[in-house]
XYZ file of C-alpha atoms in Angstrom:
603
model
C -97.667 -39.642 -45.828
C -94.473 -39.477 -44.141
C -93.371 -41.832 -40.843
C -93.425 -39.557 -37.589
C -92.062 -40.767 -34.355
C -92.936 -38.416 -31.355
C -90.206 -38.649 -28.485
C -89.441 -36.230 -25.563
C -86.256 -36.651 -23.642
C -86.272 -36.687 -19.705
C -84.125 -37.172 -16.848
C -82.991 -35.762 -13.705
C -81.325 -32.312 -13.752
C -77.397 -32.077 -15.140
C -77.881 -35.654 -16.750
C -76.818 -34.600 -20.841
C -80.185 -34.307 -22.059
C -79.960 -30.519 -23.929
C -76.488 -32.089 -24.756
C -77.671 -35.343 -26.520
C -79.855 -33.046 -28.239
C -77.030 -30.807 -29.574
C -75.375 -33.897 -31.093
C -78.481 -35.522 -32.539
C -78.670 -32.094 -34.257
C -75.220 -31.838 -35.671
C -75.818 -36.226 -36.679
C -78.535 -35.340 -38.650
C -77.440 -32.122 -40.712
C -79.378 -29.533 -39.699
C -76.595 -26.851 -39.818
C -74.521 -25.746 -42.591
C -70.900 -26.468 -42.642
C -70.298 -23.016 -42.090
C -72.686 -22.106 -39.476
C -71.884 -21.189 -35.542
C -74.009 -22.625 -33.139
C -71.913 -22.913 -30.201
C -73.100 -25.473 -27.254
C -76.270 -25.960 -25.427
C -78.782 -24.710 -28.612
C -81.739 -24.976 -26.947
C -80.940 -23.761 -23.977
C -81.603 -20.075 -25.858
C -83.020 -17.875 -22.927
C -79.635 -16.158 -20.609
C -81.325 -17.390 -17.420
C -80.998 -20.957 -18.459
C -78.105 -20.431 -19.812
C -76.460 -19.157 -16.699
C -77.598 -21.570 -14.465
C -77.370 -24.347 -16.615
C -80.447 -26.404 -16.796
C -83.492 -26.260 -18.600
C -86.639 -24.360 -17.941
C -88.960 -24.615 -20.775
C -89.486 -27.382 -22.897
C -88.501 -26.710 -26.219
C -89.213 -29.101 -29.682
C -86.964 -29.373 -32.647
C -87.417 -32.094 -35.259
C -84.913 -34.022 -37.227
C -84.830 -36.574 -40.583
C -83.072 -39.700 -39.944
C -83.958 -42.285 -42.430
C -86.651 -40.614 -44.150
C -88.762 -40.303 -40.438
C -89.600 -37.359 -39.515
C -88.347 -37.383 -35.541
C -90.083 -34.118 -33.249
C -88.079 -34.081 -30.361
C -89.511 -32.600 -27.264
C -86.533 -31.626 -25.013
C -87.665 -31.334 -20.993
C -86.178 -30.200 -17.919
C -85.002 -31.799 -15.018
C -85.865 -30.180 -12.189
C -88.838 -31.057 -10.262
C -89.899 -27.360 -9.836
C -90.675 -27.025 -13.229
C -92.398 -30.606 -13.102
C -95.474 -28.943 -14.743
C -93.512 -28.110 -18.196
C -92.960 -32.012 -18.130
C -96.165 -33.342 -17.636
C -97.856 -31.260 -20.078
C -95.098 -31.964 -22.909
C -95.075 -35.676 -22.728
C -98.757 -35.732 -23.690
C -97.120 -34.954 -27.244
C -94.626 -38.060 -27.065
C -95.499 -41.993 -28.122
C -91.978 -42.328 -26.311
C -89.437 -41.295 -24.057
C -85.816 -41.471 -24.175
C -84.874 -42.011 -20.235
C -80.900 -40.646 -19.896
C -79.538 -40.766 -16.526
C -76.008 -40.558 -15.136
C -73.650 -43.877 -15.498
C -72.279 -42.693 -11.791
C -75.085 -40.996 -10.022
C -77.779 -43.548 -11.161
C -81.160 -43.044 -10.850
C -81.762 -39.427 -8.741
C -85.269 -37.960 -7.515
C -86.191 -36.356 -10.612
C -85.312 -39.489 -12.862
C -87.959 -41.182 -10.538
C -90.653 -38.398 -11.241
C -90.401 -37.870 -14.826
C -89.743 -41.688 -15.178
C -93.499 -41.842 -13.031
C -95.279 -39.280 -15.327
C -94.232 -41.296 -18.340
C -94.591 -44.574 -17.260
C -98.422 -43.426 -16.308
C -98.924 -42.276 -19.582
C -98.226 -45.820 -21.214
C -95.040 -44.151 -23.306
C -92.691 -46.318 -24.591
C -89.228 -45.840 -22.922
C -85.772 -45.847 -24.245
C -82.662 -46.126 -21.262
C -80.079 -44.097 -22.245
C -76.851 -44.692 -19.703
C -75.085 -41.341 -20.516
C -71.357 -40.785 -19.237
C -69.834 -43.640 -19.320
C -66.349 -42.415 -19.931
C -66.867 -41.035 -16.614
C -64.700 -41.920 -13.814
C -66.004 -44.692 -11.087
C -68.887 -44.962 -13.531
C -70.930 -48.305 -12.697
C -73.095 -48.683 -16.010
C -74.206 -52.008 -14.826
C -75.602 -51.113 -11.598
C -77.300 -47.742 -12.971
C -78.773 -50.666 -15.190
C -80.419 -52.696 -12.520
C -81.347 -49.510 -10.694
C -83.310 -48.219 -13.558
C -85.277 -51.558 -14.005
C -85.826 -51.820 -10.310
C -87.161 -48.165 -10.330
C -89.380 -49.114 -13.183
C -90.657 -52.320 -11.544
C -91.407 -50.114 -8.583
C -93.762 -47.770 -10.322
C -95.624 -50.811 -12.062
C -94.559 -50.349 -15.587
C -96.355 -52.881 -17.961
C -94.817 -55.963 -19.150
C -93.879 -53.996 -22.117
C -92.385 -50.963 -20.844
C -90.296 -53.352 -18.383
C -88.484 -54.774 -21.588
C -87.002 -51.799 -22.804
C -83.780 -51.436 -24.555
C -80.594 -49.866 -23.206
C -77.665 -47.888 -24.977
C -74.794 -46.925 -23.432
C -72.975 -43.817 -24.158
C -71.223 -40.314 -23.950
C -73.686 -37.475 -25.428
C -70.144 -35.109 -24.793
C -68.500 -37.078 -26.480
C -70.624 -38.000 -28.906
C -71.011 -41.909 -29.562
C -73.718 -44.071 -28.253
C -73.697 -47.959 -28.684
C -75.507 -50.994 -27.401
C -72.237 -52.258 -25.687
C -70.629 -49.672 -23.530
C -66.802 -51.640 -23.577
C -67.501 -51.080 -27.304
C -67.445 -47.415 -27.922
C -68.591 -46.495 -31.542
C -67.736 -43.162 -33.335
C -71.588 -41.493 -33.704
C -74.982 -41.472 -31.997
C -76.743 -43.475 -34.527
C -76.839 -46.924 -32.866
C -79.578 -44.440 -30.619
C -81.324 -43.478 -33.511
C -81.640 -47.064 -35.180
C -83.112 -47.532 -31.486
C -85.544 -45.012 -31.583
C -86.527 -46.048 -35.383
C -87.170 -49.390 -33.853
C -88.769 -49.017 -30.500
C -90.593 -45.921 -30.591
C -94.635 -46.904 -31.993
C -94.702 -44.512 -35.299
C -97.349 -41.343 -34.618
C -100.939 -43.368 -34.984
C -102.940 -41.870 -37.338
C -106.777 -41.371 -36.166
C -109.247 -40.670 -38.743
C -112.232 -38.490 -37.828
C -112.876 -34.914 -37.313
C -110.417 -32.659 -35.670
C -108.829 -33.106 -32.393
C -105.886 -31.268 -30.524
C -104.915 -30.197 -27.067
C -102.856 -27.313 -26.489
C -99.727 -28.275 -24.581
C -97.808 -25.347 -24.861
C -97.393 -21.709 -26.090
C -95.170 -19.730 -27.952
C -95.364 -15.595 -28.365
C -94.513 -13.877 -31.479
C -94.560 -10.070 -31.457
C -96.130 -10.121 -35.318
C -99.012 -12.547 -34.552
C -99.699 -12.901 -30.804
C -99.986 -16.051 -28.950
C -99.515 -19.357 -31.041
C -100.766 -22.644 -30.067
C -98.338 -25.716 -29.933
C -99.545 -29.384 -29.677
C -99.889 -32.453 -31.386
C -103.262 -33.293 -33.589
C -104.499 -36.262 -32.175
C -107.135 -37.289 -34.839
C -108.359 -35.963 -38.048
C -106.369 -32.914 -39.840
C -106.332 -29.531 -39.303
C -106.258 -26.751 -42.235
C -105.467 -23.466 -43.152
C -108.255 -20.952 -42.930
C -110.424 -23.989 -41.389
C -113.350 -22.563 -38.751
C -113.153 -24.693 -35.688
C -114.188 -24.896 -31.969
C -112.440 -24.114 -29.052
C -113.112 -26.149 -26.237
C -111.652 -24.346 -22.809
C -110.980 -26.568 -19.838
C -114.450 -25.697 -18.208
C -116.373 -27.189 -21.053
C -117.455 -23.796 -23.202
C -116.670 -23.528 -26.623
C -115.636 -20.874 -28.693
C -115.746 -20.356 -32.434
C -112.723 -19.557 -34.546
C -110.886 -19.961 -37.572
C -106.887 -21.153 -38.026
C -105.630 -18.477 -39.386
C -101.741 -20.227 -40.665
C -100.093 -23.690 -39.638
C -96.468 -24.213 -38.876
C -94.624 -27.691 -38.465
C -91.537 -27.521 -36.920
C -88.413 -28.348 -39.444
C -84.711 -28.714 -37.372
C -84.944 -25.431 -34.834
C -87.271 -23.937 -36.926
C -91.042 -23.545 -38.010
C -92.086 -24.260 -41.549
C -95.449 -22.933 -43.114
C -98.026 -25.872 -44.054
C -101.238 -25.941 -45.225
C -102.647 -29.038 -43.582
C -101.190 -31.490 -40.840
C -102.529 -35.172 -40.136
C -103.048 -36.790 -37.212
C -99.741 -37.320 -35.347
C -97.589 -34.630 -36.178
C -96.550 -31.409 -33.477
C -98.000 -27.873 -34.872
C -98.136 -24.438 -34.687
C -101.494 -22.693 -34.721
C -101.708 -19.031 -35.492
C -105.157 -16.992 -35.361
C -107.119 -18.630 -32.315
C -108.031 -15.552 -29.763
C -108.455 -16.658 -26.066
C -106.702 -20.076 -25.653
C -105.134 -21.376 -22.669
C -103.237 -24.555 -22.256
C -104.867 -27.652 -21.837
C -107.593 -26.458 -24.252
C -108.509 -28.328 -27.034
C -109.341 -27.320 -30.653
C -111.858 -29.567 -31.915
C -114.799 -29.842 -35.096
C -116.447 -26.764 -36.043
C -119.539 -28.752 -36.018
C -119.004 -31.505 -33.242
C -116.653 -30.605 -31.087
C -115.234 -33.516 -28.866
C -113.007 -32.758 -25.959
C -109.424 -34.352 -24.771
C -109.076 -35.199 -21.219
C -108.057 -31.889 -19.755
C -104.100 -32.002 -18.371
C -103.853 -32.557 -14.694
C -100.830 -30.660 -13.427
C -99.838 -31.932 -9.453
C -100.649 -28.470 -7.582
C -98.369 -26.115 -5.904
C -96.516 -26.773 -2.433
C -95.108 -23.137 -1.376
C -96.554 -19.364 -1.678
C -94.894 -15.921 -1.575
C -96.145 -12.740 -0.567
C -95.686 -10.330 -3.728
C -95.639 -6.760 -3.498
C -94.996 -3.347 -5.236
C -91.357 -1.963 -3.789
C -92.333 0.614 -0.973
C -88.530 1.274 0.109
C -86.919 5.054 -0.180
C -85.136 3.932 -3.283
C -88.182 3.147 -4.881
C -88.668 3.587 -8.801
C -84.695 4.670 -9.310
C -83.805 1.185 -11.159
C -87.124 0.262 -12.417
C -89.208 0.545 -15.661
C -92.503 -1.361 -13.982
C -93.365 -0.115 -10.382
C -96.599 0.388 -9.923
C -99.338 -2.716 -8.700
C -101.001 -2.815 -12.234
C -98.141 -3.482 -13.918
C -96.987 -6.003 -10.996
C -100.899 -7.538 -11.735
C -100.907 -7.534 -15.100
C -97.269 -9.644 -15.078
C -98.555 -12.198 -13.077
C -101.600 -12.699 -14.414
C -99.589 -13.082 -18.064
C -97.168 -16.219 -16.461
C -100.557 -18.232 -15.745
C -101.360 -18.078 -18.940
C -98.123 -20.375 -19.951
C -96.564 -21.452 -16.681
C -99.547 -24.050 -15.623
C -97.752 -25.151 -11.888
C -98.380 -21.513 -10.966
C -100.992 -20.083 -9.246
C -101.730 -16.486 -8.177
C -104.390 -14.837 -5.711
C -105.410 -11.592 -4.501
C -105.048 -10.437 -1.019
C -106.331 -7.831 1.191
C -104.517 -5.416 0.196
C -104.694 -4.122 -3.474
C -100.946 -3.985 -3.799
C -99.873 -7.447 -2.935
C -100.352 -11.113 -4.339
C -99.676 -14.902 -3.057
C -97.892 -16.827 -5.870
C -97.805 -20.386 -5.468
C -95.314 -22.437 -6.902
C -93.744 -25.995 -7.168
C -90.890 -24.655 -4.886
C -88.098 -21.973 -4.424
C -86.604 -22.277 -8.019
C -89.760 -22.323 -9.784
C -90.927 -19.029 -7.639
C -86.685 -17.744 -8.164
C -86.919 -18.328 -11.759
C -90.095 -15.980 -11.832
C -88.444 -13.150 -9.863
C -85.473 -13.422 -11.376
C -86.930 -13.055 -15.312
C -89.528 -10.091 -13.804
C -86.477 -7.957 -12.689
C -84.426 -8.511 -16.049
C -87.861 -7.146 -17.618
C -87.564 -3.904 -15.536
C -89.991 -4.885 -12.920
C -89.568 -3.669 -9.079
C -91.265 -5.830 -6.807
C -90.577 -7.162 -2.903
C -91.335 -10.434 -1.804
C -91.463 -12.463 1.603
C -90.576 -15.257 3.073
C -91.566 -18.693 1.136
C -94.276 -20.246 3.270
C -95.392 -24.230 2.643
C -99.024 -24.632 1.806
C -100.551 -26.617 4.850
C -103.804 -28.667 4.758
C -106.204 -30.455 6.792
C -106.225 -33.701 5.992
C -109.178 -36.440 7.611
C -109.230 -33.570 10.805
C -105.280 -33.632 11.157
C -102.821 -30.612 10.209
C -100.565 -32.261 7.317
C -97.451 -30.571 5.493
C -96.020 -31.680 2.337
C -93.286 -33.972 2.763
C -89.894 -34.123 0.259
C -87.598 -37.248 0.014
C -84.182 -35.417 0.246
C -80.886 -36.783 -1.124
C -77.261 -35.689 -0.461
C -74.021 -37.518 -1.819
C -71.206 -36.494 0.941
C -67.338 -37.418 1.062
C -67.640 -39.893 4.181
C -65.552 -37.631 6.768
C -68.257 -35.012 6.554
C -71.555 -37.280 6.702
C -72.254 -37.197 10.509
C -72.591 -33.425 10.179
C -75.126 -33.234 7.549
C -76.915 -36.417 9.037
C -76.754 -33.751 12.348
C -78.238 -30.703 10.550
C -80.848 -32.824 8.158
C -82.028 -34.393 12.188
C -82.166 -30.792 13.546
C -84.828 -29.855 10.897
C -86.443 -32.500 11.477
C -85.632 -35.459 8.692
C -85.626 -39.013 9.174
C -82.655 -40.530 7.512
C -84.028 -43.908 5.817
C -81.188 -44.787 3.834
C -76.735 -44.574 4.521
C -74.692 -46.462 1.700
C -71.807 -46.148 -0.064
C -71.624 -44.762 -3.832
C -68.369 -44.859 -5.016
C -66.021 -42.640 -2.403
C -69.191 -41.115 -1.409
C -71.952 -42.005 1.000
C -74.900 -41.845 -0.219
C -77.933 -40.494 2.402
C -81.469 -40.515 1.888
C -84.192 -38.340 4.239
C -87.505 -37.892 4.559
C -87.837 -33.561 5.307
C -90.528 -31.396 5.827
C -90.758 -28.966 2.515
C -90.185 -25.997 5.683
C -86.958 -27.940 6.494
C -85.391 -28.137 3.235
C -85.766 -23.875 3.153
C -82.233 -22.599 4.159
C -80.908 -25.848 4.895
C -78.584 -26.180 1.415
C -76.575 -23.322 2.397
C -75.613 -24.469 6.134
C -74.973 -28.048 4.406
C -72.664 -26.801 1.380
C -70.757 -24.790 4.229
C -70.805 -27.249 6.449
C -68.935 -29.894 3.877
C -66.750 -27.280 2.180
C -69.159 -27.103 -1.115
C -68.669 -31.054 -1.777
C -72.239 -32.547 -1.168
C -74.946 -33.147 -3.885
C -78.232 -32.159 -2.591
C -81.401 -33.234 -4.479
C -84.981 -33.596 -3.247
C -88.625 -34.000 -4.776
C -92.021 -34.346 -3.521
C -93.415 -37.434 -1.725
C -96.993 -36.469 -0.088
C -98.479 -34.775 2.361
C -98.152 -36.083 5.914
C -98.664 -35.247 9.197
C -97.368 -31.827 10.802
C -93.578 -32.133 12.144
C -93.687 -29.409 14.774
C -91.513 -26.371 14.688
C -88.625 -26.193 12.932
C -85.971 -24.264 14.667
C -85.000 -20.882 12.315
C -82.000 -18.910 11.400
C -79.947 -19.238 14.389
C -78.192 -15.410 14.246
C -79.920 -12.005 14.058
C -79.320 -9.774 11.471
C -78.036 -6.165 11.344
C -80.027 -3.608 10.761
C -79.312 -0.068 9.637
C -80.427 3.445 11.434
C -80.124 6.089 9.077
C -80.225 6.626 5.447
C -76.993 7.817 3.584
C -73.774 6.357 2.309
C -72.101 3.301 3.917
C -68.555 4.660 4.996
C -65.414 2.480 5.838
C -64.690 4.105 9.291
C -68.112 2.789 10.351
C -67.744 -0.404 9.018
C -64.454 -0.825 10.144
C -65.391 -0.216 13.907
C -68.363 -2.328 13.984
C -66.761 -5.612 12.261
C -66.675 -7.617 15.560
C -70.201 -7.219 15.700
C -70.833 -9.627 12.559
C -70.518 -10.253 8.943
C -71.743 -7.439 6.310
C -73.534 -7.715 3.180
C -72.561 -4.266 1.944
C -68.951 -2.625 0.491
C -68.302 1.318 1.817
C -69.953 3.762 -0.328
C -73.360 2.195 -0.815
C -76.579 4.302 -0.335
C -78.257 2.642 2.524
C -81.729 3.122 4.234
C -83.228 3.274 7.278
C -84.364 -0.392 8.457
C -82.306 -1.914 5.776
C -80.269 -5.631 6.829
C -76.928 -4.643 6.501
C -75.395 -7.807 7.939
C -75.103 -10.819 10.159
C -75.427 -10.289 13.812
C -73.411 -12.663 15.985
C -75.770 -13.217 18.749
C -79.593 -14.314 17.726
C -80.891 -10.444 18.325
C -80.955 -7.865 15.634
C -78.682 -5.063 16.592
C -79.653 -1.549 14.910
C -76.263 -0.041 14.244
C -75.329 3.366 12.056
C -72.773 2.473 8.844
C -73.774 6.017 7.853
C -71.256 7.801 10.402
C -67.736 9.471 8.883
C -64.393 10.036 11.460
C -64.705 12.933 13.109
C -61.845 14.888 11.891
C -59.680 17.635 13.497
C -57.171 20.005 12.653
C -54.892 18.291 14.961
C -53.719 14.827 14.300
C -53.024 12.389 16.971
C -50.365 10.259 15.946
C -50.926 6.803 14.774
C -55.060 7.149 14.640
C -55.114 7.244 10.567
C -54.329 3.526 10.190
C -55.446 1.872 7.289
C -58.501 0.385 7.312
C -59.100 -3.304 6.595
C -62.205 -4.319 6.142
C -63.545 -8.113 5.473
C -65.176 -8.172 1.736
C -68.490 -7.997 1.745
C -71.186 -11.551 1.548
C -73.254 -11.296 -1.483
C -76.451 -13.319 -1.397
C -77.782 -14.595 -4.634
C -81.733 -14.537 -5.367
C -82.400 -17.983 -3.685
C -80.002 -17.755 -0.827
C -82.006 -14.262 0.299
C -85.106 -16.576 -0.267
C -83.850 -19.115 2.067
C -82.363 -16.512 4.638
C -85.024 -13.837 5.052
C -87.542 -14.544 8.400
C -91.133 -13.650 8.594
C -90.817 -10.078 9.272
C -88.507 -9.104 6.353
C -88.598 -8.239 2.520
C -86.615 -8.795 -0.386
C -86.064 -5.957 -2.175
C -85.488 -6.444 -5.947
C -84.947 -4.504 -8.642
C -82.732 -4.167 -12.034
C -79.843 -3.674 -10.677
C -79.781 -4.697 -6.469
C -81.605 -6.863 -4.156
C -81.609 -5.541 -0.648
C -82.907 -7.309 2.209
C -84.921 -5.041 4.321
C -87.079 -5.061 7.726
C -91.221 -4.810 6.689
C -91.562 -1.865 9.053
C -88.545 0.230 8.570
C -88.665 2.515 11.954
C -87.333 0.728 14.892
C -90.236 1.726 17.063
C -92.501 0.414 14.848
C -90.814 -2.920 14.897
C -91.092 -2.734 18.634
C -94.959 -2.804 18.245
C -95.588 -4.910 15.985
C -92.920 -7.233 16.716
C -96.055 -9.768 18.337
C -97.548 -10.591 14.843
C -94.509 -12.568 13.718
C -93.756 -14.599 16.385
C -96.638 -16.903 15.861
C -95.373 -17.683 12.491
């Protein structure tokens, strides 16, 4: 029987941890000499790749030793919080990284939380310490403070540290002492990290996560947590409500490096693959044909934001799409449930349209964002927070929020935190920073990173995670300026744009088809202004001298996905398909605005 240790990395977003992985891969042999793997492995999909982080958890395994090491990499970002705390039910252990300058951030304190809760072992890993100002002693006590905090046992509080650089690629148990490889952290892990307990007994394993092949379907990933499981075995499903359902395994896969291997039976322990079961959601748990027992189903911390979903009704619709149509916008949904267990959809009214809740605006972006790479044409509204009555009171959820600023530009993010109405608790310096800590209304924190990354010329690190649910705030004032929207459908032309620039800021070049109702722009007073881009120079066979100057026209402002999420208001859409995303008005004829302008002013 071969040793198994069972560890999943975490720590707060843009900390090394896909990084650490890389190297642990390349320490332990898993590629040829020959082969080209580039950087980042694991981050395979183009969206996390782009962006940088991680999305989906992800396992490899390595052989150090002769132990067989699954490694369960996680992300960061509390949005996708419920990939975490599904994951780490596979893990005996945790290796904790976090940042040798930015010390212990919101997310390290909620994945830190989750594991701690779950009686893991944990490993500190101080990563970047050839970084400059770095203060790997203080990240040190920070860490065990933060630990102490959320009541780890007497146990988890002695935990070992290694210092290191993952970039670099050395860790070591003295960070003055710089080694030349990462295996000081494996030696660590070897001798920390409880070996995979074997439970005998019959069958046992919960489904924490799901993989899709397009030869076999759906496969089930999770760790057996007593007894084996077979080839061609018959077993029980258990689903979360209790029912059971035969069925029979049809193959087995461990995982081997950054692949799966076949295997015919796997103890008690060990991460697998399970092809064959029809019907399974996460969280279920395959059990004894006979006497099937069930695991404690996963609790996953619910949603704290919805958005309105709906099937593109614009003039343009169905030019860029594949999927247009409501079924196909139903069916979509329906499918990310299945894997993406912080989500949460339900119907509306109207047969066209859907509230999707999520953890927050990247978790909802990052849904968007994959739909319209998949062909899908959808239009969404503006991100509402999910209120609650609480003992007879309105309540809100709450965030902490954090922002590192140069000290020159501090009062001014203090000033538009206050205006949204945060509490600063906290003003310290960090190294030539200043280090602020809020309490925000989720509401607040919508829009707000834009306004503060202009307001400190793109220098301040902004970083927030839930706290709880407390007590309404009152209104939050909105965007400040109105927008600019368009009369007539056609082609933008320069000469109009050109006239109209001291009116505002646009969002689209000349020669872009336009529609009626579209936001063109920026207004520079806080009233929309309906103005006509559409209109060419009137020309004449006489030419007035001096009138054909050139034109010079500011370049446009391109909004990314989450930046239209933040800036859209209560009576607008995004538009998104393929290849655009518009911003548009819900009722596209001015007079129609006019009469229903009442309903949104309420919210």
């Amino acid at each position: 029987m071969q040793k198994i240790r069972n560890i999943a990395i975490i720590a707060h977003v843009d900390h090394g941890k896909t990084t650490l992985v890389d190297k642990i891969l390349h320490s332990c042999a898993i590629f040829r000499d020959n082969e080209q793997t580039g950087e980042l492995i694991l981050d395979n999909n183009d969206l996390e790749r782009e962006r940088g982080i991680t999305i989906v958890s992800k396992n490899v395994s390595v052989m150090y030793k002769d132990v067989k090491i699954n490694i369960i990499d996680t992300p960061g970002h509390a949005d996708f919080g419920g990939e975490v705390e599904r994951v780490l039910k596979m893990a005996d252990g945790v290796l904790l990284l976090c940042d040798a300058f930015e010390g212990a951030m919101p997310q390290t304190r909620f994945v830190t939380q989750k594991a701690l809760a779950l009686g893991l072992k944990p490993i500190v890993v101080v990563n970047k310490v050839d970084k400059e100002n770095c203060r790997p002693e203080e990240v040190y006590e920070q860490i065990f403070e933060l630990f102490f905090n959320l009541e780890a046992t007497e146990d988890q509080l002695d935990f070992p540290v290694i210092y290191g650089s993952s970039k670099q690629g050395w860790m070591s148990t003295d960070y003055k002492k710089p080694t030349t490889d990462i295996f000081p952290l494996m030696d660590a892990i070897l001798e920390n990290i409880p070996p995979a307990p074997i439970a005998e007994g019959t069958l046992q394993m919960q489904i924490t996560s799901l993989d899709y092949s397009s030869f076999v379907g759906r496969i089930a990933i999770g760790r057996v947590a007593r007894g084996t499981i077979k080839e061609n075995q018959p077993v029980s499903l258990v689903k979360r409500d209790g029912t059971i359902q035969k069925s029979r395994i049809k193959e087995l896969y461990t995982f081997e490096g950054l692949g799966k291997v076949r295997a015919t039976e796997v103890s008690s322990g060990d991460i697998c693959a399970v092809v064959g079961i029809e019907g399974f959601d996460i969280g279920d748990t395959i059990a004894d044909f006979e006497k099937p027992e069930q695991l404690e189903v996963i609790k996953i911390d619910e949603p704290t934001m919805n958005m309105l979903f709906t099937i593109n009704t614009s003039p343009f619709f169905g030019k860029e799409g594949k999927f247009v149509t409501s079924r196909h916008l139903r069916d979509r949904l329906y499918k990310e449930m299945e894997k993406n267990l912080a989500l949460k959809v339900v119907e509306t009214e109207s047969p066209d349209s859907y509230l999707v809740y999520g953890r927050g605006i990247l978790h909802l972006s990052v849904l968007i964002e994959t739909m319209r790479r998949e062909g899908y044409e959808l239009q969404v509204g503006q991100p509402q927070v999910i209120v609650k009555e609480i003992n007879g009171v309105k309540c809100e959820p709450v965030e902490t929020l954090i922002v590192d600023v140069p000290g020159d530009v501090a009062g001014k993010v203090i000033e538009l935190v206050t205006q949204r109405k945060g509490d600063l608790l906290i003003m310290e310096p960090k190294g030539d920073l200043q280090h602020l800590e809020f309490d925000i209304p989720a509401r607040g924190i919508i829009g707000l990173r834009n306004n503060v990354l202009t307001a400190t010329g793109g220098e301040a690190i902004m970083a927030h995670r839930f706290k709880a649910y407390e007590p309404w705030k009152g209104q939050i004032p909105g965007r400040l300026n109105g927008v600019l929207v368009s009369m007539d459908t056609g082609k933008t032309t320069a000469f109009a744009i050109d006239k109209l620039q001291d009116r505002g800021r646009f969002h689209v070049d000349p020669g872009v088809d336009i529609y009626e109702g579209q936001v063109l722009g920026e207004h520079i007073r806080d009233n929309d202004l309906v103005i006509n881009l559409t209109k060419g120079k009137q020309l004449t066979n006489m030419r007035a001298s001096g009138s054909d100057t050139n034109v010079r026209i500011a370049p446009a402002i391109k909004f990314s996905l989450e930046e239209s999420m933040e800036y859209i208001q209560a009576d607008e859409y995004i538009e998104v398909t393929p290849q655009s995303i518009r911003l548009r008005k819900i009722y596209l004829n001015e007079n129609e605005r006019k009469i229903n302008a009442k309903k949104f002013i309420s919210q």
